[in-house]
Short mmCIF file of C-alpha atoms and ligand atoms in Angstrom, two decimals:
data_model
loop_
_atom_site.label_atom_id
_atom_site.label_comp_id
_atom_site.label_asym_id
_atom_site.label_seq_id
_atom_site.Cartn_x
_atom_site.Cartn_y
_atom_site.Cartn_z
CA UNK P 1 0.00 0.00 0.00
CA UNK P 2 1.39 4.06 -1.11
CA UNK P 3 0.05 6.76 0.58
CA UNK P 4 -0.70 8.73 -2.10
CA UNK P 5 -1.66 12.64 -1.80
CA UNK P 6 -4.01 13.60 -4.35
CA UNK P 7 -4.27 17.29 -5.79
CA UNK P 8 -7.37 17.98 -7.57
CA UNK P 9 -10.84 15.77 -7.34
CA UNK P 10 -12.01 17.38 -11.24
CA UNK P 11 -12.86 15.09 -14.19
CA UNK P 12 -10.04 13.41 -14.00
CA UNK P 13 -8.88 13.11 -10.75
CA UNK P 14 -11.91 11.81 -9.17
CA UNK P 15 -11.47 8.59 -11.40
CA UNK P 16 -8.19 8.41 -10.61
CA UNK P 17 -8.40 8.68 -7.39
CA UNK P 18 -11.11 5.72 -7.38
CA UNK P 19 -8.98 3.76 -9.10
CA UNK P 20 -6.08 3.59 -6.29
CA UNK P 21 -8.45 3.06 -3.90
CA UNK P 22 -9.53 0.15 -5.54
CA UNK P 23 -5.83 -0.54 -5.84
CA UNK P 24 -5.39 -0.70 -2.32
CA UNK P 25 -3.46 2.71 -1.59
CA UNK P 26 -4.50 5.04 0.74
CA UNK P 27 -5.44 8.53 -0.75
CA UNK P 28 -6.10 11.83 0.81
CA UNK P 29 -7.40 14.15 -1.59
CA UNK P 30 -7.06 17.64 -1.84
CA UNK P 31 -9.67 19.70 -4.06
CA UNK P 32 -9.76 23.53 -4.04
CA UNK P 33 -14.05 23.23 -3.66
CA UNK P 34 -14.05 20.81 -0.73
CA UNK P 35 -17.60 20.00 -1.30
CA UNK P 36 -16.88 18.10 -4.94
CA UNK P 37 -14.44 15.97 -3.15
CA UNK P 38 -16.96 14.70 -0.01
CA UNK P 39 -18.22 11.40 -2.45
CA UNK P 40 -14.64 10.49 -2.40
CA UNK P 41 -14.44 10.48 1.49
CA UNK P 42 -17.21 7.16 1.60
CA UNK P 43 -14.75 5.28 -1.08
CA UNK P 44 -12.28 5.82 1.83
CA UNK P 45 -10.66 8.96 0.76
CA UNK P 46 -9.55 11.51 3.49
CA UNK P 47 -9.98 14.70 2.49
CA UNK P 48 -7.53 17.86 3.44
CA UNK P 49 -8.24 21.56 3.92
CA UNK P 50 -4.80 22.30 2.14
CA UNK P 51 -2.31 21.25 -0.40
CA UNK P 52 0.49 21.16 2.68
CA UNK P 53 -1.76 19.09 5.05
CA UNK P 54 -2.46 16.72 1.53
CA UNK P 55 1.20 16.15 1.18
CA UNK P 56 2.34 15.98 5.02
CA UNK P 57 4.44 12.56 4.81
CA UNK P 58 3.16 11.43 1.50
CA UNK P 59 5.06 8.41 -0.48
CA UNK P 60 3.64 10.40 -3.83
CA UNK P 61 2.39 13.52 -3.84
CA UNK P 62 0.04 13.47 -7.70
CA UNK P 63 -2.10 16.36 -8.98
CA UNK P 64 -4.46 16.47 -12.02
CA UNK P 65 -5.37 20.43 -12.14
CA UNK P 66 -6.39 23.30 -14.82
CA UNK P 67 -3.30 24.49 -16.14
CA UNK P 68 -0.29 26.65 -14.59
CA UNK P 69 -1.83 28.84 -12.73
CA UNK P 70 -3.65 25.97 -10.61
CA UNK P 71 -0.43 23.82 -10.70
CA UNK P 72 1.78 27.14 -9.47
CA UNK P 73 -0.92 27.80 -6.51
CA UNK P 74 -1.60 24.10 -5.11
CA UNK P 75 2.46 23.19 -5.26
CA UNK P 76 4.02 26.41 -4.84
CA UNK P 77 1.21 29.10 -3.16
CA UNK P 78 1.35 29.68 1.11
CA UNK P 79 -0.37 26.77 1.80
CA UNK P 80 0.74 24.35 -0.90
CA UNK P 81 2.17 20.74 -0.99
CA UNK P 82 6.08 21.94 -1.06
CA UNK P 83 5.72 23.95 2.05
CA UNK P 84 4.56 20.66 3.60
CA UNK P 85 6.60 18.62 5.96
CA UNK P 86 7.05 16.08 2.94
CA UNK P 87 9.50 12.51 3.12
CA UNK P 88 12.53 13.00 1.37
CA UNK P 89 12.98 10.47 -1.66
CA UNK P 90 9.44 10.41 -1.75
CA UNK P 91 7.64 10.85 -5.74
CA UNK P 92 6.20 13.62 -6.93
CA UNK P 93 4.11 13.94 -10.18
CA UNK P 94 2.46 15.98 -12.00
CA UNK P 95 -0.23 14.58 -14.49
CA UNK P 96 -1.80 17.58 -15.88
CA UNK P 97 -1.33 19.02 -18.96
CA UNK P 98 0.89 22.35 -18.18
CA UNK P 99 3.59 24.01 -20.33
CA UNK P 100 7.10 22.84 -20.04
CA UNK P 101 8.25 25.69 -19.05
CA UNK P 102 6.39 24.92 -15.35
CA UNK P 103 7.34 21.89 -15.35
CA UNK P 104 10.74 22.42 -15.87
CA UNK P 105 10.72 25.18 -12.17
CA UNK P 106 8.18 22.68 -10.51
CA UNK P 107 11.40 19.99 -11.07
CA UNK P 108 13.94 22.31 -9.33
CA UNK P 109 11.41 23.12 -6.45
CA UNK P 110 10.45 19.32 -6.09
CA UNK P 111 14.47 18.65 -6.14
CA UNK P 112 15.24 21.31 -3.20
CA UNK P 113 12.61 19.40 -0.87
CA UNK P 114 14.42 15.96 -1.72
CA UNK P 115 11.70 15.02 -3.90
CA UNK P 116 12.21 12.50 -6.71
CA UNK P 117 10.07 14.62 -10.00
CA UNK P 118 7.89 12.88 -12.67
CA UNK P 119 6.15 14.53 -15.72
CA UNK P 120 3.23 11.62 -16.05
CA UNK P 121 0.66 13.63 -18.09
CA UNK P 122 -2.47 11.35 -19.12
CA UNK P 123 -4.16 10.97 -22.30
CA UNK P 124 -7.63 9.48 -22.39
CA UNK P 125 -10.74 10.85 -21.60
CA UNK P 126 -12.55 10.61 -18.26
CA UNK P 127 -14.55 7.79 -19.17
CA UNK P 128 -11.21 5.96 -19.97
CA UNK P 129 -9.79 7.01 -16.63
CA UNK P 130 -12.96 5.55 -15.13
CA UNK P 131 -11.48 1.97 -16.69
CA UNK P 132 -8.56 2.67 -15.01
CA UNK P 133 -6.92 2.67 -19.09
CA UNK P 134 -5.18 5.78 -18.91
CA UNK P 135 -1.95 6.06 -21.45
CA UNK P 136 1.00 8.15 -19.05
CA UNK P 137 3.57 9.66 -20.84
CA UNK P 138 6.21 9.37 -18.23
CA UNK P 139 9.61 11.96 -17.96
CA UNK P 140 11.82 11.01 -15.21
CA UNK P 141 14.83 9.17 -14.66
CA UNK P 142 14.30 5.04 -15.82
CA UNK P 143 14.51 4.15 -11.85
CA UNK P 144 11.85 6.48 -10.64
CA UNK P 145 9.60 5.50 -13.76
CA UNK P 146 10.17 1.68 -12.70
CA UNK P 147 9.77 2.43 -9.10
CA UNK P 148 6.30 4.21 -9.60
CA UNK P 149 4.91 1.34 -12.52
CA UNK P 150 3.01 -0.71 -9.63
CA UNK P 151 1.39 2.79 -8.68
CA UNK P 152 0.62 4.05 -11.80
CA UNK P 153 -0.83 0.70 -13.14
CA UNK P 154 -3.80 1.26 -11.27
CA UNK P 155 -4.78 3.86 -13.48
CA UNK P 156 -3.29 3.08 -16.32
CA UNK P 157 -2.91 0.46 -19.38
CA UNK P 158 0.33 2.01 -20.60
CA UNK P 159 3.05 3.78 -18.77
CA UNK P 160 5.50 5.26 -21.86
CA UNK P 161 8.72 5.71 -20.77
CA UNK P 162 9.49 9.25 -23.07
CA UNK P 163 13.05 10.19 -22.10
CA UNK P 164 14.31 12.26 -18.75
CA UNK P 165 11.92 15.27 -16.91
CA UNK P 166 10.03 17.06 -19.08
CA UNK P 167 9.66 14.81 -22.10
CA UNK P 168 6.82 13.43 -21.04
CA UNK P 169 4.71 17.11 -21.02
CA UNK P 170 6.44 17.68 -24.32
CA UNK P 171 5.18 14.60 -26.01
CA UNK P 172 2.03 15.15 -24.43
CA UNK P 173 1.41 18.81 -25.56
CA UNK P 174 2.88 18.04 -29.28
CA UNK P 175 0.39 14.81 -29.11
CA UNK P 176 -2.54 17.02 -27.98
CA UNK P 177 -1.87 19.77 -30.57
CA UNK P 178 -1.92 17.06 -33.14
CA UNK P 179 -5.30 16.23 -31.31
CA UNK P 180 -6.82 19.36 -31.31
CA UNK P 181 -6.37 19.14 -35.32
CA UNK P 182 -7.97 16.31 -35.80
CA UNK P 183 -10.82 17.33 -33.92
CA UNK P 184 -11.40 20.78 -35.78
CA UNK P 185 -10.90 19.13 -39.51
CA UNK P 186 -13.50 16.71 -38.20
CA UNK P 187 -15.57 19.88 -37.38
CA UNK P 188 -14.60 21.63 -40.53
CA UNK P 189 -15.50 18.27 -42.90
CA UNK P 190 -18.77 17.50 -40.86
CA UNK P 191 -20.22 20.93 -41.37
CA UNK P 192 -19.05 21.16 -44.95
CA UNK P 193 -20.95 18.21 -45.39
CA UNK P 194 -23.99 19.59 -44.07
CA UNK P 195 -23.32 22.44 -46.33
CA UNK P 196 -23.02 20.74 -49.25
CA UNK P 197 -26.35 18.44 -48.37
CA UNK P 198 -24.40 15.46 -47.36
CA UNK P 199 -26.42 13.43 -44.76
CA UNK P 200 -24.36 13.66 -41.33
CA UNK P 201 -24.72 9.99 -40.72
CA UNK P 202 -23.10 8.78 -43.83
CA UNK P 203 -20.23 11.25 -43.44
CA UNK P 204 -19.53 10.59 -40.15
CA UNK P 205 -19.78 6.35 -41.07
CA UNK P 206 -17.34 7.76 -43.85
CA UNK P 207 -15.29 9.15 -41.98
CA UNK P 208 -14.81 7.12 -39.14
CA UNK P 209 -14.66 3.88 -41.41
CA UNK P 210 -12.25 5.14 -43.71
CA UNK P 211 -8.79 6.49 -43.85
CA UNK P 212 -9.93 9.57 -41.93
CA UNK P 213 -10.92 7.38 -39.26
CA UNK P 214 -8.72 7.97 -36.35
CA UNK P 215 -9.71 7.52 -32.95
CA UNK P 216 -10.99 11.31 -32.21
CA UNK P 217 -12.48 11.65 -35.97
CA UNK P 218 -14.31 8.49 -35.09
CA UNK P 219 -15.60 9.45 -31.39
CA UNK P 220 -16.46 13.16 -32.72
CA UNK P 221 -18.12 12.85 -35.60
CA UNK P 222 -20.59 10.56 -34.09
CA UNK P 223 -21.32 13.37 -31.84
CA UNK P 224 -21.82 15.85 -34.40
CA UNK P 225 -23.83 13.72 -36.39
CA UNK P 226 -26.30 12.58 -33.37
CA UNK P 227 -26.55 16.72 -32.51
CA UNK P 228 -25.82 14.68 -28.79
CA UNK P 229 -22.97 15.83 -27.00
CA UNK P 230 -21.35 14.33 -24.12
CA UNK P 231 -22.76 16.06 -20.50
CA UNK P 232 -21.66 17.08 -18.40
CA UNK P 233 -18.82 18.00 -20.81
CA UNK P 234 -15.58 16.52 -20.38
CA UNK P 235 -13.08 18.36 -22.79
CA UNK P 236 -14.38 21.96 -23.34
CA UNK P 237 -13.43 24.33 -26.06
CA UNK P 238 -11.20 26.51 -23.85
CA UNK P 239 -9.27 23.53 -22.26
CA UNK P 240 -8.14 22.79 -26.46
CA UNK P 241 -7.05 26.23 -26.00
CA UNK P 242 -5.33 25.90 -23.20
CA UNK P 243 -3.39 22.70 -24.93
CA UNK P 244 -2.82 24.50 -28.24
CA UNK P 245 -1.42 27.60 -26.81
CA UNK P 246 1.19 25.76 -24.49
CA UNK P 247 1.99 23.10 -27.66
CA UNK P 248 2.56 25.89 -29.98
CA UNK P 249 4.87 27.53 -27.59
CA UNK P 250 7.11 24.71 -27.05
CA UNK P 251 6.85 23.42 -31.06
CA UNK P 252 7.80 27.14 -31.91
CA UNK P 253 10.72 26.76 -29.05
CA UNK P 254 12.42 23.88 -30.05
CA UNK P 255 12.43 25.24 -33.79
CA UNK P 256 9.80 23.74 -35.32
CA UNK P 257 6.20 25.53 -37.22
CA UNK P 258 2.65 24.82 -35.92
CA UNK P 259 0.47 26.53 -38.84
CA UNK P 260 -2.15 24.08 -38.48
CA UNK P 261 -1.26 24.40 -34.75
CA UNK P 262 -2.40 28.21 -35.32
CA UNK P 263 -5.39 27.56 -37.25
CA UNK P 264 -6.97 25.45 -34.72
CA UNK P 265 -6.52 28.17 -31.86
CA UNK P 266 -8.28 30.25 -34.19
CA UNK P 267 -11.23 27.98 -34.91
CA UNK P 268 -11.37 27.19 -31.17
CA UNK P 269 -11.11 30.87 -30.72
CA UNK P 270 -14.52 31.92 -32.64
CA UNK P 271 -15.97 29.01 -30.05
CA UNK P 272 -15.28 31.07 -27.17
CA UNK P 273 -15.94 34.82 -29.06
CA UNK P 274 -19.59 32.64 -29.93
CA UNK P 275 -19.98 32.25 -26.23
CA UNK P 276 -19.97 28.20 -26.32
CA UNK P 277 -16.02 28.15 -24.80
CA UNK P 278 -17.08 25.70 -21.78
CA UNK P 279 -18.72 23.64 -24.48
CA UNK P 280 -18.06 20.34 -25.42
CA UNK P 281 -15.11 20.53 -28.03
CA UNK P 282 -17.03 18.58 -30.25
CA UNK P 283 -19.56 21.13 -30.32
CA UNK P 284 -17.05 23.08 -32.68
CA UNK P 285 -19.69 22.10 -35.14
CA UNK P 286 -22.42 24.27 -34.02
CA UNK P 287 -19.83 27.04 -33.66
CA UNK P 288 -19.25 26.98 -37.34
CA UNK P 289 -22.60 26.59 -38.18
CA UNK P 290 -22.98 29.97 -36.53
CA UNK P 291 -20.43 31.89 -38.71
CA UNK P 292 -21.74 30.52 -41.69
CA UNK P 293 -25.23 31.41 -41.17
CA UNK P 294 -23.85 34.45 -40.04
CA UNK P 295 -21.80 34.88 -43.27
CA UNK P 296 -24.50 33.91 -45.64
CA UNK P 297 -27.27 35.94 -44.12
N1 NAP Y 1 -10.92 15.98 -19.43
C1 NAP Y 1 -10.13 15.28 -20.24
O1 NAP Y 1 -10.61 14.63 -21.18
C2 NAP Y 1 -8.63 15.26 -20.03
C3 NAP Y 1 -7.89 14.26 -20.63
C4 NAP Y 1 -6.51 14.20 -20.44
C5 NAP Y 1 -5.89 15.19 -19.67
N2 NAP Y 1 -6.64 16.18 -19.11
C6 NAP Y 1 -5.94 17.20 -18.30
O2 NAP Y 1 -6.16 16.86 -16.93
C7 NAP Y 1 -6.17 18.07 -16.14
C8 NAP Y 1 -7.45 18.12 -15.33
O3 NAP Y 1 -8.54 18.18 -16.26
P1 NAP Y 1 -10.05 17.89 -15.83
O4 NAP Y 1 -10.77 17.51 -17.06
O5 NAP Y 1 -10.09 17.02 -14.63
O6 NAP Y 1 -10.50 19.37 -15.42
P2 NAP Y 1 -11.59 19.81 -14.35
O7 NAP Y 1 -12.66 18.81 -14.20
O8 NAP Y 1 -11.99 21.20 -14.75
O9 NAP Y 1 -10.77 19.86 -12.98
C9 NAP Y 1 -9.79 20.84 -12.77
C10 NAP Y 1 -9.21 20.73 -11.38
O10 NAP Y 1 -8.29 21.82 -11.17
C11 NAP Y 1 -8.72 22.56 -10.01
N3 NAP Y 1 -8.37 23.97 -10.15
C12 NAP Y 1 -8.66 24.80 -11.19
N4 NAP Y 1 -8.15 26.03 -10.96
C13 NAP Y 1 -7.53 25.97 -9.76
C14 NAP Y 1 -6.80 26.91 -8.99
N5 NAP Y 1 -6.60 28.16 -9.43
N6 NAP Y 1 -6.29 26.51 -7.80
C15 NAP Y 1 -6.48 25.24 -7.37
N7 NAP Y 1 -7.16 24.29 -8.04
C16 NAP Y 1 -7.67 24.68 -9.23
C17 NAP Y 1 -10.21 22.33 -9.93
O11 NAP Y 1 -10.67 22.62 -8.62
P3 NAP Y 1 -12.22 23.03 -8.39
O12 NAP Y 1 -12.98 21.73 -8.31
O13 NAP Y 1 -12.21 23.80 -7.13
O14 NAP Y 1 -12.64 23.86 -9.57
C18 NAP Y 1 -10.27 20.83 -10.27
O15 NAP Y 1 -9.84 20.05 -9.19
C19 NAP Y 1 -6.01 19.23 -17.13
O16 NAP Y 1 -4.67 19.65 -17.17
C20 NAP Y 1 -6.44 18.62 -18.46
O17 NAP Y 1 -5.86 19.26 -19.56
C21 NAP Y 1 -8.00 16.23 -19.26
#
């Protein structure tokens, strides 16, 4: 059994969380709005008032949170988990999707308290988590990755070793950039489509069946062609934002372009300036439906 100090009960920490309880670890869970975190504490979750009291004499210390900002305020703010009394040589990770950059200071802070770092961002949607099927892209050193693979199979189906800290946010944000493309040329081919009088049914079957079909233009277009989208929403319009900005900032660091990275921002973009930003990212559809009619009218 790890005693495992869990930052942020959202989407996808609350299945994560469920699924190392079911492991067998102990977990006390940290979540900024206590109250979404109480249906944890009957699973056998103890909940904590603070990052610090969270991480007081954790074995890993693992968030799942927003973006920077929440990552900078629950590790590094007055009350958070590296002012706690933490174990030396004890793990921590963080799983969300941030920019390297944070990643890269959250390392050196981890490394002053005697903490061993990990860059174990996730890809699969909450539903996935649920199944305990998560893919982790994992950045550390090859020890620390094999010391954690016991812990980390209880949420996950495959643990990718990427290379030392930080490779596994890179991968992860180039990945999710490459993502975020799919999704809004699934978008952009559904509602031409529609446009063009094509029944959304048989695209999206011809889509998803042929050599179009991966994974997200499968899932997506189903959803666009149904009008159902998932709810409550589990990847929203700004959160592809949030991915694209930080992937476009590290593809354009290392050298490289991202003008289809740029694009989607922009089509993501008119979601938000449309008002439908917390929306389900599939509902990009609708989104574009609006500026056409707009266009055209
Ligand atoms: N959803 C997906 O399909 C998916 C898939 C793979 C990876 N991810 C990544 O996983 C991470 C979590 O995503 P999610 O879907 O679980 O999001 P979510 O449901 O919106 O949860 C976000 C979590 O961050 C906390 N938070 C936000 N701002 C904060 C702040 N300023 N200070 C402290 N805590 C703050 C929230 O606390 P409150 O409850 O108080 O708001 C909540 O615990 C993100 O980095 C996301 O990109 C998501």
């Amino acid at each position: 059994m790890v005693k495992i100090a869990f930052l942020g009960a959202g989407m996808m920490g609350q299945p994560m969380i469920r699924n190392f309880l079911k492991g067998g670890h102990a977990v006390t869970v940290y979540n900024r709005t206590l109250e979404k975190a109480r249906p944890l504490e009957a699973l056998g979750a103890e909940l904590a008032l603070t990052p610090r009291e969270a991480a007081r004499g954790a074995d890993v210390i693992m968030s799942s949170l927003t973006n920077d900002d929440a990552s900078q305020q629950t590790w590094n703010g007055p009350d958070g988990a590296l002012q706690a009394d933490v174990r030396p040589g004890a793990y921590a990770i963080e799983a969300s999707t941030v920019s390297l950059a944070w990643v890269s200071k959250l390392n050196e802070l981890a490394a002053t308290k005697g903490l061993h770092f990990l860059d174990c961002p996730v890809a699969g949607r909450p539903d996935v988590a649920e199944a305990g099927q998560l893919k982790v892209f994992a950045g550390g050193s090859a020890d620390d990755v094999d010391a954690l693979r016991s812990v980390l199979d209880a949420i996950s189906k495959s643990v990718m070793h990427v290379g030392d800290v930080g490779s596994g946010i890179t991968f992860k944000l180039i990945y999710n950039v490459m993502g975020a493309i799919q999704v809004a040329a699934c978008a952009e081919g559904m509602h031409a489509c529609e446009a063009a009088g094509i029944d959304l049914a048989v695209a999206a079957e011809g889509f998803a069946t042929g050599a179009t079909g991966s994974p997200h233009v499968a899932r997506h277009s189903g959803y666009m062609a149904r009008n159902e989208h998932e709810d409550p929403v589990q990847f929203s319009g700004k959160m592809r934002i949030k991915d694209v900005e930080y992937g476009i900032g590290l593809i354009e660091d290392v050298g490289g372009q991202s003008v289809l990275g740029h694009a989607t921002r922009a089509v993501f973009g008119q979601m938000v300036e449309n008002g439908m930003g917390d929306m389900n990212d599939s509902e990009l559809i609708d989104t574009l439906r609006r500026v056409h009619s707009k266009g055209t009218a």
